[in-house]
Short mmCIF file of C-alpha atoms in Angstrom, two decimals:
data_model
loop_
_atom_site.label_atom_id
_atom_site.label_comp_id
_atom_site.label_asym_id
_atom_site.label_seq_id
_atom_site.Cartn_x
_atom_site.Cartn_y
_atom_site.Cartn_z
CA MET A 915 138.08 125.90 122.09
CA PRO A 916 139.74 122.76 120.70
CA GLU A 917 140.97 120.29 123.31
CA ASN A 918 144.66 121.05 122.90
CA SER A 919 144.33 124.79 122.49
CA ASP A 920 146.45 127.07 124.55
CA PRO A 921 144.58 129.54 126.80
CA THR A 922 147.01 132.25 125.69
CA GLY A 923 146.20 131.59 122.02
CA ARG A 924 149.86 130.97 121.19
CA SER A 925 151.52 127.89 119.76
CA PRO A 926 153.83 125.62 121.77
CA GLU A 927 156.67 126.68 119.47
CA THR A 928 156.05 130.30 120.40
CA HIS A 929 156.39 129.42 124.09
CA VAL A 930 159.76 127.77 123.44
CA ILE A 931 160.89 130.87 121.56
CA ASP A 932 159.65 133.09 124.41
CA PHE A 933 161.49 130.93 126.96
CA ARG A 934 164.76 131.17 125.01
CA ALA A 935 164.28 134.91 124.49
CA ALA A 936 163.68 135.30 128.24
CA GLU A 937 166.98 133.52 128.91
CA GLN A 938 168.71 135.99 126.60
CA LEU A 939 166.99 138.98 128.22
CA LEU A 940 168.06 137.83 131.66
CA ALA A 941 171.63 137.36 130.44
CA ALA A 942 171.46 140.88 128.95
CA ARG A 943 170.35 142.25 132.33
CA ASP A 944 166.72 142.87 131.38
CA PRO A 945 164.96 140.80 134.05
CA ARG A 946 161.66 142.67 133.75
CA GLY A 947 161.52 141.89 130.03
CA ALA A 948 162.24 138.25 130.85
CA VAL A 949 159.41 138.15 133.40
CA LYS A 950 156.96 139.55 130.83
CA LEU A 951 157.81 136.80 128.36
CA LEU A 952 157.71 134.10 131.00
CA ASP A 953 154.31 135.18 132.31
CA GLY A 954 152.75 133.92 129.07
CA VAL A 955 154.77 130.72 129.06
CA ILE A 956 153.73 129.93 132.63
CA ALA A 957 150.09 130.87 132.01
CA ALA A 958 150.05 128.24 129.26
CA HIS A 959 152.27 125.71 131.08
CA PRO A 960 151.99 126.25 134.86
CA GLU A 961 153.63 122.87 135.47
CA ASN A 962 156.82 123.91 133.66
CA THR A 963 159.43 123.98 136.41
CA ALA A 964 162.22 125.30 134.16
CA ALA A 965 160.12 128.33 133.23
CA ARG A 966 159.28 128.93 136.89
CA LEU A 967 162.94 128.70 137.88
CA LEU A 968 163.91 131.16 135.16
CA ARG A 969 161.12 133.52 136.22
CA ALA A 970 162.28 133.25 139.85
CA ARG A 971 165.79 134.21 138.76
CA ALA A 972 164.40 137.15 136.80
CA PHE A 973 162.33 138.33 139.77
CA PHE A 974 165.43 138.08 141.97
CA ALA A 975 167.51 140.05 139.46
CA ALA A 976 164.78 142.71 139.37
CA ALA A 977 164.83 142.86 143.20
CA GLN A 978 161.24 141.60 143.33
CA LEU A 979 162.01 139.39 146.27
CA ARG A 980 158.54 138.21 147.32
CA PRO A 981 157.63 136.95 143.82
CA ALA A 982 161.10 135.37 143.58
CA GLU A 983 160.56 133.63 146.92
CA LEU A 984 157.19 132.29 145.76
CA GLU A 985 158.58 130.92 142.49
CA PHE A 986 161.64 129.33 144.12
CA SER A 987 159.29 127.74 146.69
CA ILE A 988 157.07 126.31 143.94
CA VAL A 989 160.15 124.85 142.24
CA LEU A 990 161.23 123.26 145.53
CA GLU A 991 157.76 121.78 146.12
CA ARG A 992 158.18 119.98 142.81
CA GLU A 993 161.93 119.32 143.03
CA PRO A 994 162.97 119.22 146.70
CA ASP A 995 166.43 118.01 145.70
CA ASN A 996 167.16 121.04 143.47
CA ALA A 997 170.31 122.40 145.11
CA TYR A 998 170.36 125.53 142.95
CA ALA A 999 166.78 126.42 143.91
CA HIS A 1000 167.66 126.03 147.61
CA PHE A 1001 170.72 128.24 147.15
CA ALA A 1002 168.77 130.88 145.24
CA LEU A 1003 165.93 130.85 147.77
CA ALA A 1004 168.54 131.29 150.51
CA ARG A 1005 169.96 134.32 148.68
CA THR A 1006 166.43 135.68 148.41
CA TYR A 1007 165.91 135.28 152.16
CA GLU A 1008 169.34 136.77 152.81
CA ARG A 1009 168.42 139.91 150.85
CA GLN A 1010 165.31 140.20 153.04
CA ALA A 1011 167.42 139.89 156.23
CA ARG A 1012 165.76 136.54 157.03
CA ARG A 1013 168.99 134.95 158.19
CA GLU A 1014 167.74 131.74 159.81
CA GLU A 1015 165.65 130.80 156.79
CA ALA A 1016 168.59 131.62 154.53
CA LYS A 1017 170.98 129.51 156.60
CA ARG A 1018 168.66 126.50 156.40
CA HIS A 1019 168.46 126.65 152.61
CA PHE A 1020 172.18 127.36 152.17
CA ARG A 1021 172.87 124.20 154.17
CA LEU A 1022 170.34 122.16 152.22
CA ALA A 1023 171.94 123.32 148.96
CA ALA A 1024 175.40 122.33 150.20
CA ALA A 1025 174.16 118.97 151.46
CA LEU A 1026 172.62 118.23 148.06
CA ASP A 1027 175.57 119.50 146.01
CA PRO A 1028 179.10 120.07 147.36
CA ASN A 1029 179.55 123.05 145.04
CA PRO A 1030 182.24 125.27 146.64
CA GLN A 1031 179.95 128.32 146.46
CA TYR A 1032 177.19 126.42 148.28
CA LEU A 1033 179.61 125.08 150.90
CA LYS A 1034 180.99 128.54 151.58
CA ALA A 1035 177.53 130.05 151.95
CA ALA A 1036 176.41 127.18 154.23
CA ASP A 1037 179.12 128.14 156.74
CA PHE A 1038 178.93 124.81 158.56
CA ASP A 1039 181.60 126.02 161.01
CA SER A 1040 179.31 128.53 162.68
#
């Protein structure tokens, strides 16, 4: 294989197209279709945090909570100050009835970004 060849056999442009198509599928409420497209993108570019975040969102939307949790966690390993990823991971924990873990990440999200939705979910008064 040439040095810069993609293990999936697809061009970088194709991965960009797949990423954009996955965004559209998720918006159209087809999270499983989005995951399928993103699997190839991530196989070729495992370091791509944006693709991992989008795949995490798709897993969450498909109620595949363990894979969503894993992807959100990978994003947070790379970007610990990503308020959205903390919030989304908290929602993932919440849906699994893991309240203490959810509360921690809701509060981290709110501390990183005073978004009203994050502040409400953080429930600092309790």
